[in-house]
Each structure stands twice: as C-alpha cells, then as structure tokens.
C-alpha cells in the first residue's frame, strides 16, 4: 500500500465472508502490513450488525491496538431470511425491507460510529466499505432488487455524510464505497449466472490498489475494483 505508513495495521469487518476473507489474505501477504485483525460473527471479539453493543464492545477491545491505518467493512446481505431480491413492487415485504436496511444501511452507520475513532488523527488512513454498483441511482437501468439497491444507496449516503463530518477531525482520512465486481460468494451464488466472474483474490487486490490511489477530498468516493469511478 504505497500511500500508507510502513508498517501499517489493518482491520477487516466481515472477515468470514468471501471478499472479506480474500482481503485478509491479500493483506497477510504484504510484508508492509504488520497486523491484520479480522472480525465476524464467529470471531473473538465478534460483531453482529444487528447489535450495537457487539460493535461498541469489539471497537473498545481493539482500542489498545489502534490506530489502524486501513479499515474495510466487507459485511452485507442480499438475500434476507432466505428470500432473494424482489423483481417487482408486489414482492416488496416491509419486514424484509427493514432487515435489509438494518444490515446494509443502519449497520454501516454503526460501524462508522464505533470504528472510525480507531483511525489515526494526524496520518493518512483509508476507510472503505463494500457497496455495490446496483446501489447507484444513476446507473440503475434494469430495475428490480428494491431492498438491496435502496439499502446500498442509503449506506452510500451515510458514508458520504460521515466523510464530510470526519474531514474536520481527520483531514487525511480517505472514505470510499467500493464495488468488487461480480464475485462468486454465498451472497451472490444464486444470482450471478451470465455475469463474468471475478476471483475473490483479484477483487481483493484490485480494491486495495483502487483505494490506495485515492486522496482525501472531504467527501467520499465511489469506485470499482479497477479504480473506475461510479456515479452516485
Ligand atoms: N459478491 C459479489 O458479487 C458482490 C457484488 C457487489 C457487492 N458486494 C458486496 O460485498 C460485500 C461482501 O459480500 P460477499 O460477496 O463477500 O458475501 P459473503 O461471502 O456472503 O459475505 C458477507 C459478509 O457479511 C457478513 N454479515 C452478514 N450479516 C451480518 C451481520 N448481521 N452481522 C455481521 N456480519 C454480517 C457475513 O458474516 P458471516 O460470515 O457471519 O455470515 C460475511 O462476512 C457485501 O457488502 C456485498 O453487498 C458483493
């Protein structure tokens, strides 16, 4: 990571997922990375996006290891309670939509709330969240996937708002919503047919390279794993 200190420390949320796990592996392979901490529902400490207490406790227990120059949130959900994304309005169910927002939007706000204090104050740092191109309002040409699209768009707005606020206290922090390509994973398995697939390791390395190239601009970026900007 050319833009970070040598050595640097990294923290990955959602480390038990396909992309999160690939990010952990890519960082372990970097001599410059002194330490990678991976958090998930089955790790110790553990995090559950539906429990603010778990997020607060995990962040507090990592405070002695801070600062982390790189924090990436690779959590997220597409299917909810076994139900895949809605194709039409008449498939929208309020309780499932609320759960999608709880994970992809409110969970993101809570991660920002509890984990951005672990970023350094007077040093360059990178905070990336796994978003999705389908969360782009401008790029929406196919419709469908109401809950996922809209909860990802809300997550993007939360990131953008936090980036503006935190620029005042951490002016060297970069905030980015990241699109990994279509990666075969538990999340995408039932829906990725017909799409060219990106290997998790390629997506992870691309995402790290893409965020490494960004500068702190007082607002968030939305980029893909090849470094291309995506319209909000
Ligand atoms: N795969 C793709 O093609 C693709 C495309 C665009 C965007 N994305 C985004 O990339 C991110 C990672 O997706 P992935 O493909 O790697 O899927 P994945 O393998 O299913 O990983 C999802 C991650 O989210 C975690 N998670 C889900 N619910 C949680 C909760 N309540 N509390 C804490 N963690 C929770 C999972 O934890 P557990 O391991 O405990 O279940 C897992 O670590 C997601 O934000 C997704 O929207 C993926």
mmCIF file of C-alpha atoms in Angstrom, residues 38 77 93 138 145 165 207:
data_model
loop_
_atom_site.group_PDB
_atom_site.id
_atom_site.type_symbol
_atom_site.label_atom_id
_atom_site.label_comp_id
_atom_site.label_asym_id
_atom_site.label_seq_id
_atom_site.Cartn_x
_atom_site.Cartn_y
_atom_site.Cartn_z
ATOM 1 C CA UNK A 38 -10.435 -9.827 11.077
ATOM 2 C CA UNK A 77 -26.565 -9.055 2.733
ATOM 3 C CA UNK A 93 -42.332 -7.042 2.047
ATOM 4 C CA UNK A 138 -27.815 6.944 -11.897
ATOM 5 C CA UNK A 145 -33.785 -5.596 -6.304
ATOM 6 C CA UNK A 165 -18.151 15.291 9.117
ATOM 7 C CA UNK A 207 -9.931 -2.986 -4.232
#
